[in-house]
Amino acid sequence: MLFGRRKPGYTTTVDGSADPEQAVLDLQKAELAAKKKPKAEVFDIDAASETARRLKETGSTFDGSAAKAGEDVMAVVERETAELAAKQAAEAAPQAAEAAQTEAAKPELLDFLAAEPEAENDPFADQPTKTAPELPELTPAQELAGYIRSRSAAALLTPHALLLTEVENADELLAQMPADPQCEDITTRKGAKDTYYYSTANMSDNYAMIAQLIEDKDLCVMFAEMVRFNARIYPSATPLKYFQRSPYGLAPEVIEQTWKAMQENPEYADIEELTNNQNERFLFSTKHLTRRYAKAISDVDEFCD
């Protein structure tokens, strides 16, 4: 019979008087309970990281042996942290007390200044006001020189006729200028229609020459003088469109009329025309340049950028 016999794998006999099925269930439960092990605790990585950080901050070398009976790792860390904080506070207390005493010993700036006796020679005491030396008053001749300078700075010559109409005793003042060191920059240029004054500090002699030719309003003379000047000084031929630029500002038709009038006047027989390799028209003076040389220096080098 099955009941009352020992089942293979079991060391317990079944009581024949008990319920067989219930007995088998009880045996299986007992076997499962004997095999079941307690569940391991879940590892908390956040708690482990916090514990490591606290150990690093406190400088602890805790390895598990320093814990008291029944005291876990976090408790040991918290205890060592509290001990370290107490130690640091004890070390900082004397320094804080010394700093407080030093700060208390510092006098306030206003109290210090109020307690100081007044210096006999106070460098900050009110000093007597020093007035600037008065500039020497300008003479009438120097004032007139200043007027001429201002016109020169504006690229204008000052005609003698203009001074006679605007300045009283103009000739007398102009006669005083050469002997006055303050007026040594004032010079003159003789034109066909008038004498012109300008300041060499504000206008070059070359520009004064051009301005004088413009003031004379004799275009033929102006053309001839500039063409001869450029041929002699640089040397170079003078393009006709040169007279369209400042300070001349002549229209093309005026330039053509002037050049035609010059060709009919024997006084300008040395002024001739040429055309360069770019078909641009130039004037040059045979007194200073040959036609071949004037052509060579007027041509544009096609091999240059």
mmCIF file of C-alpha atoms in Angstrom:
data_model
loop_
_atom_site.group_PDB
_atom_site.id
_atom_site.type_symbol
_atom_site.label_atom_id
_atom_site.label_comp_id
_atom_site.label_asym_id
_atom_site.label_seq_id
_atom_site.Cartn_x
_atom_site.Cartn_y
_atom_site.Cartn_z
ATOM 1 C CA MET A 1 0.000 0.000 0.000
ATOM 2 C CA LEU A 2 1.229 3.506 -0.756
ATOM 3 C CA PHE A 3 0.216 5.081 2.511
ATOM 4 C CA GLY A 4 2.277 4.075 5.475
ATOM 5 C CA ARG A 5 5.288 3.518 3.243
ATOM 6 C CA ARG A 6 8.277 5.868 2.998
ATOM 7 C CA LYS A 7 8.197 8.009 -0.136
ATOM 8 C CA PRO A 8 11.490 8.180 -1.995
ATOM 9 C CA GLY A 9 13.401 11.402 -1.186
ATOM 10 C CA TYR A 10 11.569 11.989 2.090
ATOM 11 C CA THR A 11 12.662 11.087 5.582
ATOM 12 C CA THR A 12 9.206 11.501 7.061
ATOM 13 C CA THR A 13 6.567 8.810 7.151
ATOM 14 C CA VAL A 14 3.012 9.678 6.469
ATOM 15 C CA ASP A 15 0.547 8.956 9.182
ATOM 16 C CA GLY A 16 -2.048 6.690 7.699
ATOM 17 C CA SER A 17 -4.793 8.219 9.781
ATOM 18 C CA ALA A 18 -4.193 11.771 8.388
ATOM 19 C CA ASP A 19 -5.489 13.181 5.094
ATOM 20 C CA PRO A 20 -3.016 11.968 2.496
ATOM 21 C CA GLU A 21 -3.304 14.986 0.196
ATOM 22 C CA GLN A 22 -2.917 17.470 3.022
ATOM 23 C CA ALA A 23 0.067 15.574 4.326
ATOM 24 C CA VAL A 24 1.775 15.749 0.925
ATOM 25 C CA LEU A 25 1.114 19.510 0.696
ATOM 26 C CA ASP A 26 2.549 20.056 4.180
ATOM 27 C CA LEU A 27 5.669 18.118 3.263
ATOM 28 C CA GLN A 28 6.157 20.153 0.044
ATOM 29 C CA LYS A 29 5.771 23.447 1.911
ATOM 30 C CA ALA A 30 8.302 22.351 4.502
ATOM 31 C CA GLU A 31 10.750 21.362 1.779
ATOM 32 C CA LEU A 32 10.375 24.716 -0.041
ATOM 33 C CA ALA A 33 10.814 26.642 3.186
ATOM 34 C CA ALA A 34 14.017 24.702 3.938
ATOM 35 C CA LYS A 35 15.440 25.503 0.464
ATOM 36 C CA LYS A 36 14.437 29.202 0.447
ATOM 37 C CA LYS A 37 17.268 31.620 1.415
ATOM 38 C CA PRO A 38 16.824 35.102 2.852
ATOM 39 C CA LYS A 39 16.677 37.773 0.067
ATOM 40 C CA ALA A 40 19.836 39.816 -0.225
ATOM 41 C CA GLU A 41 19.512 43.515 0.431
ATOM 42 C CA VAL A 42 19.350 45.732 -2.678
ATOM 43 C CA PHE A 43 22.595 47.684 -3.210
ATOM 44 C CA ASP A 44 21.918 51.417 -3.081
ATOM 45 C CA ILE A 45 24.578 53.106 -5.282
ATOM 46 C CA ASP A 46 23.490 56.630 -4.295
ATOM 47 C CA ALA A 47 23.909 55.825 -0.631
ATOM 48 C CA ALA A 48 27.302 54.253 -1.349
ATOM 49 C CA SER A 49 28.456 57.355 -3.258
ATOM 50 C CA GLU A 50 27.333 59.685 -0.475
ATOM 51 C CA THR A 51 29.146 57.498 2.061
ATOM 52 C CA ALA A 52 32.368 57.620 0.001
ATOM 53 C CA ARG A 53 32.091 61.419 -0.338
ATOM 54 C CA ARG A 54 31.615 61.870 3.390
ATOM 55 C CA LEU A 55 34.555 59.587 4.086
ATOM 56 C CA LYS A 56 36.720 61.654 1.696
ATOM 57 C CA GLU A 57 35.652 64.982 3.250
ATOM 58 C CA THR A 58 36.394 63.787 6.798
ATOM 59 C CA GLY A 59 39.653 62.138 5.784
ATOM 60 C CA SER A 60 38.434 58.948 7.451
ATOM 61 C CA THR A 61 40.197 55.671 6.836
ATOM 62 C CA PHE A 62 37.163 53.715 7.949
ATOM 63 C CA ASP A 63 37.398 50.075 6.926
ATOM 64 C CA GLY A 64 34.578 48.645 9.025
ATOM 65 C CA SER A 65 36.623 47.883 12.077
ATOM 66 C CA ALA A 66 36.169 51.354 13.591
ATOM 67 C CA ALA A 67 32.393 51.008 13.963
ATOM 68 C CA LYS A 68 31.007 50.381 17.336
ATOM 69 C CA ALA A 69 28.877 47.350 17.990
ATOM 70 C CA GLY A 70 25.635 47.704 16.093
ATOM 71 C CA GLU A 71 26.755 50.973 14.379
ATOM 72 C CA ASP A 72 26.491 51.040 10.584
ATOM 73 C CA VAL A 73 28.827 52.780 8.128
ATOM 74 C CA MET A 74 26.742 55.974 7.779
ATOM 75 C CA ALA A 75 26.589 56.387 11.519
ATOM 76 C CA VAL A 76 30.366 56.148 11.720
ATOM 77 C CA VAL A 77 30.755 58.703 8.918
ATOM 78 C CA GLU A 78 28.340 61.146 10.568
ATOM 79 C CA ARG A 79 30.111 60.752 13.890
ATOM 80 C CA GLU A 80 33.559 61.411 12.341
ATOM 81 C CA THR A 81 32.165 64.408 10.377
ATOM 82 C CA ALA A 82 30.840 65.961 13.559
ATOM 83 C CA GLU A 83 34.164 65.393 15.317
ATOM 84 C CA LEU A 84 36.084 67.047 12.398
ATOM 85 C CA ALA A 85 33.755 70.079 12.356
ATOM 86 C CA ALA A 86 34.217 70.532 16.087
ATOM 87 C CA LYS A 87 37.971 70.338 15.686
ATOM 88 C CA GLN A 88 38.008 72.953 12.871
ATOM 89 C CA ALA A 89 35.792 75.288 14.861
ATOM 90 C CA ALA A 90 38.119 75.013 17.845
ATOM 91 C CA GLU A 91 41.122 75.865 15.642
ATOM 92 C CA ALA A 92 39.376 78.843 13.957
ATOM 93 C CA ALA A 93 38.099 80.399 17.175
ATOM 94 C CA PRO A 94 41.451 81.986 18.238
ATOM 95 C CA GLN A 95 42.008 83.410 14.709
ATOM 96 C CA ALA A 96 38.518 84.916 14.603
ATOM 97 C CA ALA A 97 38.995 86.461 18.001
ATOM 98 C CA GLU A 98 42.344 87.944 16.971
ATOM 99 C CA ALA A 99 40.838 89.385 13.750
ATOM 100 C CA ALA A 100 37.985 90.926 15.700
ATOM 101 C CA GLN A 101 40.428 92.553 18.108
ATOM 102 C CA THR A 102 42.508 93.912 15.203
ATOM 103 C CA GLU A 103 39.421 95.319 13.487
ATOM 104 C CA ALA A 104 38.241 96.915 16.717
ATOM 105 C CA ALA A 105 41.668 98.509 17.192
ATOM 106 C CA LYS A 106 41.511 100.280 13.785
ATOM 107 C CA PRO A 107 40.456 103.901 14.164
ATOM 108 C CA GLU A 108 37.783 105.381 11.967
ATOM 109 C CA LEU A 109 39.201 107.674 9.276
ATOM 110 C CA LEU A 110 37.067 110.663 10.244
ATOM 111 C CA ASP A 111 37.854 110.197 13.942
ATOM 112 C CA PHE A 112 41.545 109.932 13.112
ATOM 113 C CA LEU A 113 41.519 113.105 11.034
ATOM 114 C CA ALA A 114 39.548 114.969 13.679
ATOM 115 C CA ALA A 115 42.047 113.953 16.372
ATOM 116 C CA GLU A 116 45.086 115.035 14.332
ATOM 117 C CA PRO A 117 46.452 118.500 15.095
ATOM 118 C CA GLU A 118 46.256 121.012 12.301
ATOM 119 C CA ALA A 119 49.459 121.256 10.272
ATOM 120 C CA GLU A 120 51.116 124.607 10.149
ATOM 121 C CA ASN A 121 51.981 124.239 6.456
ATOM 122 C CA ASP A 122 48.936 122.453 5.106
ATOM 123 C CA PRO A 123 49.598 121.611 1.442
ATOM 124 C CA PHE A 124 45.839 121.464 0.872
ATOM 125 C CA ALA A 125 45.149 124.855 2.362
ATOM 126 C CA ASP A 126 43.641 127.444 0.056
ATOM 127 C CA GLN A 127 46.301 128.901 -2.151
ATOM 128 C CA PRO A 128 46.114 132.384 -3.602
ATOM 129 C CA THR A 129 44.700 132.381 -7.108
ATOM 130 C CA LYS A 130 47.336 132.908 -9.758
ATOM 131 C CA THR A 131 46.217 134.805 -12.794
ATOM 132 C CA ALA A 132 47.586 133.867 -16.199
ATOM 133 C CA PRO A 133 50.089 136.314 -17.597
ATOM 134 C CA GLU A 134 48.479 138.738 -19.946
ATOM 135 C CA LEU A 135 49.386 138.304 -23.582
ATOM 136 C CA PRO A 136 50.910 141.327 -25.226
ATOM 137 C CA GLU A 137 48.403 143.293 -27.197
ATOM 138 C CA LEU A 138 48.707 142.862 -30.942
ATOM 139 C CA THR A 139 49.782 145.812 -33.013
ATOM 140 C CA PRO A 140 47.575 146.898 -35.942
ATOM 141 C CA ALA A 141 50.155 145.463 -38.357
ATOM 142 C CA GLN A 142 50.044 142.080 -36.560
ATOM 143 C CA GLU A 143 46.256 142.086 -36.664
ATOM 144 C CA LEU A 144 46.386 142.700 -40.399
ATOM 145 C CA ALA A 145 48.850 139.806 -40.758
ATOM 146 C CA GLY A 146 46.373 137.572 -38.948
ATOM 147 C CA TYR A 147 43.685 138.560 -41.429
ATOM 148 C CA ILE A 148 45.934 137.629 -44.372
ATOM 149 C CA ARG A 149 46.791 134.290 -42.698
ATOM 150 C CA SER A 150 43.109 133.404 -42.300
ATOM 151 C CA ARG A 151 42.484 133.997 -46.007
ATOM 152 C CA SER A 152 45.544 131.938 -46.948
ATOM 153 C CA ALA A 153 44.246 129.069 -44.810
ATOM 154 C CA ALA A 154 41.078 129.236 -46.907
ATOM 155 C CA ALA A 155 43.178 128.973 -50.143
ATOM 156 C CA LEU A 156 42.627 132.640 -50.978
ATOM 157 C CA LEU A 157 45.114 135.322 -51.910
ATOM 158 C CA THR A 158 44.555 138.823 -50.540
ATOM 159 C CA PRO A 159 44.677 141.470 -53.286
ATOM 160 C CA HIS A 160 46.169 144.835 -52.416
ATOM 161 C CA ALA A 161 43.040 146.525 -53.745
ATOM 162 C CA LEU A 162 40.929 144.587 -51.229
ATOM 163 C CA LEU A 163 43.088 145.776 -48.302
ATOM 164 C CA LEU A 164 42.787 149.393 -49.399
ATOM 165 C CA THR A 165 39.010 149.181 -49.288
ATOM 166 C CA GLU A 166 38.710 147.304 -45.982
ATOM 167 C CA VAL A 167 41.650 148.449 -43.796
ATOM 168 C CA GLU A 168 42.431 152.009 -42.738
ATOM 169 C CA ASN A 169 46.062 153.012 -43.343
ATOM 170 C CA ALA A 170 46.635 149.697 -45.103
ATOM 171 C CA ASP A 171 49.805 150.795 -46.903
ATOM 172 C CA GLU A 172 51.355 152.063 -43.658
ATOM 173 C CA LEU A 173 50.625 148.771 -41.881
ATOM 174 C CA LEU A 174 51.917 146.712 -44.805
ATOM 175 C CA ALA A 175 55.154 148.727 -44.727
ATOM 176 C CA GLN A 176 55.643 147.810 -41.027
ATOM 177 C CA MET A 177 55.394 144.041 -41.573
ATOM 178 C CA PRO A 178 58.900 143.303 -42.981
ATOM 179 C CA ALA A 179 60.511 144.703 -39.809
ATOM 180 C CA ASP A 180 58.180 142.765 -37.457
ATOM 181 C CA PRO A 181 59.289 139.161 -36.622
ATOM 182 C CA GLN A 182 55.639 138.284 -35.956
ATOM 183 C CA CYS A 183 54.830 139.009 -39.596
ATOM 184 C CA GLU A 184 57.756 137.329 -41.339
ATOM 185 C CA ASP A 185 55.505 134.693 -42.957
ATOM 186 C CA ILE A 186 53.581 137.341 -44.923
ATOM 187 C CA THR A 187 54.883 137.671 -48.475
ATOM 188 C CA THR A 188 53.699 139.044 -51.822
ATOM 189 C CA ARG A 189 53.336 137.926 -55.413
ATOM 190 C CA LYS A 190 53.149 140.376 -58.292
ATOM 191 C CA GLY A 191 50.415 139.650 -60.807
ATOM 192 C CA ALA A 192 49.409 141.245 -64.074
ATOM 193 C CA LYS A 193 46.537 143.158 -62.468
ATOM 194 C CA ASP A 194 47.502 143.535 -58.794
ATOM 195 C CA THR A 195 49.880 142.608 -55.982
ATOM 196 C CA TYR A 196 48.712 139.687 -53.840
ATOM 197 C CA TYR A 197 49.546 138.911 -50.211
ATOM 198 C CA TYR A 198 49.610 135.457 -48.618
ATOM 199 C CA SER A 199 51.115 133.576 -45.674
ATOM 200 C CA THR A 200 53.809 131.014 -46.427
ATOM 201 C CA ALA A 201 52.743 129.195 -43.270
ATOM 202 C CA ASN A 202 49.341 128.422 -44.813
ATOM 203 C CA MET A 203 49.954 128.439 -48.570
ATOM 204 C CA SER A 204 52.787 127.105 -50.730
ATOM 205 C CA ASP A 205 54.511 129.282 -53.302
ATOM 206 C CA ASN A 206 53.391 127.003 -56.143
ATOM 207 C CA TYR A 207 49.763 127.245 -55.117
ATOM 208 C CA ALA A 208 50.127 131.006 -54.725
ATOM 209 C CA MET A 209 51.367 131.136 -58.332
ATOM 210 C CA ILE A 210 48.317 129.218 -59.552
ATOM 211 C CA ALA A 211 45.977 131.340 -57.433
ATOM 212 C CA GLN A 212 47.586 134.532 -58.780
ATOM 213 C CA LEU A 213 47.104 133.383 -62.379
ATOM 214 C CA ILE A 214 43.455 132.606 -61.611
ATOM 215 C CA GLU A 215 42.978 136.005 -59.940
ATOM 216 C CA ASP A 216 44.417 137.768 -62.993
ATOM 217 C CA LYS A 217 41.762 136.045 -65.099
ATOM 218 C CA ASP A 218 44.043 135.894 -68.164
ATOM 219 C CA LEU A 219 43.518 132.310 -69.275
ATOM 220 C CA CYS A 220 46.109 132.367 -72.045
ATOM 221 C CA VAL A 221 48.822 133.508 -69.658
ATOM 222 C CA MET A 222 47.678 130.954 -67.077
ATOM 223 C CA PHE A 223 47.812 128.090 -69.581
ATOM 224 C CA ALA A 224 51.261 129.102 -70.864
ATOM 225 C CA GLU A 225 52.719 129.585 -67.383
ATOM 226 C CA MET A 226 51.467 126.218 -66.100
ATOM 227 C CA VAL A 227 52.580 124.295 -69.200
ATOM 228 C CA ARG A 228 56.049 125.850 -69.022
ATOM 229 C CA PHE A 229 56.230 125.291 -65.258
ATOM 230 C CA ASN A 230 55.344 121.576 -65.529
ATOM 231 C CA ALA A 231 57.806 121.050 -68.413
ATOM 232 C CA ARG A 232 60.631 122.781 -66.522
ATOM 233 C CA ILE A 233 60.112 121.429 -62.988
ATOM 234 C CA TYR A 234 58.911 117.812 -63.292
ATOM 235 C CA PRO A 235 59.407 117.488 -66.427
ATOM 236 C CA SER A 236 56.073 116.507 -67.966
ATOM 237 C CA ALA A 237 53.535 117.501 -70.583
ATOM 238 C CA THR A 238 50.252 118.967 -69.325
ATOM 239 C CA PRO A 239 46.983 117.219 -70.280
ATOM 240 C CA LEU A 240 44.270 119.599 -71.461
ATOM 241 C CA LYS A 241 41.776 118.071 -69.013
ATOM 242 C CA TYR A 242 44.145 119.185 -66.224
ATOM 243 C CA PHE A 243 42.465 122.616 -66.384
ATOM 244 C CA GLN A 244 39.063 121.087 -65.632
ATOM 245 C CA ARG A 245 40.265 120.207 -62.125
ATOM 246 C CA SER A 246 40.413 122.348 -59.002
ATOM 247 C CA PRO A 247 41.437 125.094 -58.542
ATOM 248 C CA TYR A 248 40.892 125.974 -62.230
ATOM 249 C CA GLY A 249 37.487 124.389 -62.759
ATOM 250 C CA LEU A 250 37.206 125.363 -66.426
ATOM 251 C CA ALA A 251 34.582 123.919 -68.740
ATOM 252 C CA PRO A 252 35.826 121.918 -71.782
ATOM 253 C CA GLU A 253 34.567 124.548 -74.215
ATOM 254 C CA VAL A 254 36.449 127.316 -72.334
ATOM 255 C CA ILE A 255 39.639 125.229 -72.518
ATOM 256 C CA GLU A 256 39.221 124.815 -76.279
ATOM 257 C CA GLN A 257 38.640 128.541 -76.778
ATOM 258 C CA THR A 258 41.731 129.412 -74.727
ATOM 259 C CA TRP A 259 43.971 126.981 -76.610
ATOM 260 C CA LYS A 260 42.728 128.335 -79.961
ATOM 261 C CA ALA A 261 43.518 131.915 -78.841
ATOM 262 C CA MET A 262 47.028 130.861 -77.767
ATOM 263 C CA GLN A 263 47.752 129.334 -81.190
ATOM 264 C CA GLU A 264 47.008 132.692 -82.810
ATOM 265 C CA ASN A 265 49.329 134.620 -80.466
ATOM 266 C CA PRO A 266 53.102 134.606 -81.222
ATOM 267 C CA GLU A 267 53.856 134.990 -77.499
ATOM 268 C CA TYR A 268 52.893 131.348 -77.030
ATOM 269 C CA ALA A 269 54.703 129.926 -80.035
ATOM 270 C CA ASP A 270 56.623 127.492 -77.801
ATOM 271 C CA ILE A 271 53.389 125.805 -76.623
ATOM 272 C CA GLU A 272 52.517 122.819 -78.819
ATOM 273 C CA GLU A 273 50.007 119.959 -78.709
ATOM 274 C CA LEU A 274 50.514 116.182 -78.911
ATOM 275 C CA THR A 275 48.349 113.056 -78.555
ATOM 276 C CA ASN A 276 49.585 110.068 -76.557
ATOM 277 C CA ASN A 277 48.988 106.369 -77.228
ATOM 278 C CA GLN A 278 45.667 106.543 -75.337
ATOM 279 C CA ASN A 279 44.449 109.344 -77.625
ATOM 280 C CA GLU A 280 44.640 111.935 -74.821
ATOM 281 C CA ARG A 281 45.672 115.504 -75.706
ATOM 282 C CA PHE A 282 48.639 117.203 -74.024
ATOM 283 C CA LEU A 283 50.371 120.592 -74.188
ATOM 284 C CA PHE A 284 54.134 120.998 -73.767
ATOM 285 C CA SER A 285 56.726 123.768 -74.113
ATOM 286 C CA THR A 286 59.490 123.401 -76.679
ATOM 287 C CA LYS A 287 61.623 125.634 -74.469
ATOM 288 C CA HIS A 288 62.035 122.747 -72.027
ATOM 289 C CA LEU A 289 60.992 119.519 -73.850
ATOM 290 C CA THR A 290 61.470 118.061 -77.311
ATOM 291 C CA ARG A 291 58.415 116.628 -78.998
ATOM 292 C CA ARG A 292 59.898 113.140 -78.955
ATOM 293 C CA TYR A 293 60.662 113.283 -75.245
ATOM 294 C CA ALA A 294 57.285 114.839 -74.416
ATOM 295 C CA LYS A 295 55.551 112.056 -76.361
ATOM 296 C CA ALA A 296 57.575 109.367 -74.608
ATOM 297 C CA ILE A 297 56.745 110.589 -71.110
ATOM 298 C CA SER A 298 53.065 111.076 -72.024
ATOM 299 C CA ASP A 299 52.476 107.588 -73.420
ATOM 300 C CA VAL A 300 50.985 104.999 -71.084
ATOM 301 C CA ASP A 301 53.050 101.841 -70.652
ATOM 302 C CA GLU A 302 50.699 99.065 -71.762
ATOM 303 C CA PHE A 303 52.779 96.462 -69.955
ATOM 304 C CA CYS A 304 52.165 98.029 -66.553
ATOM 305 C CA ASP A 305 49.209 97.133 -64.371
#
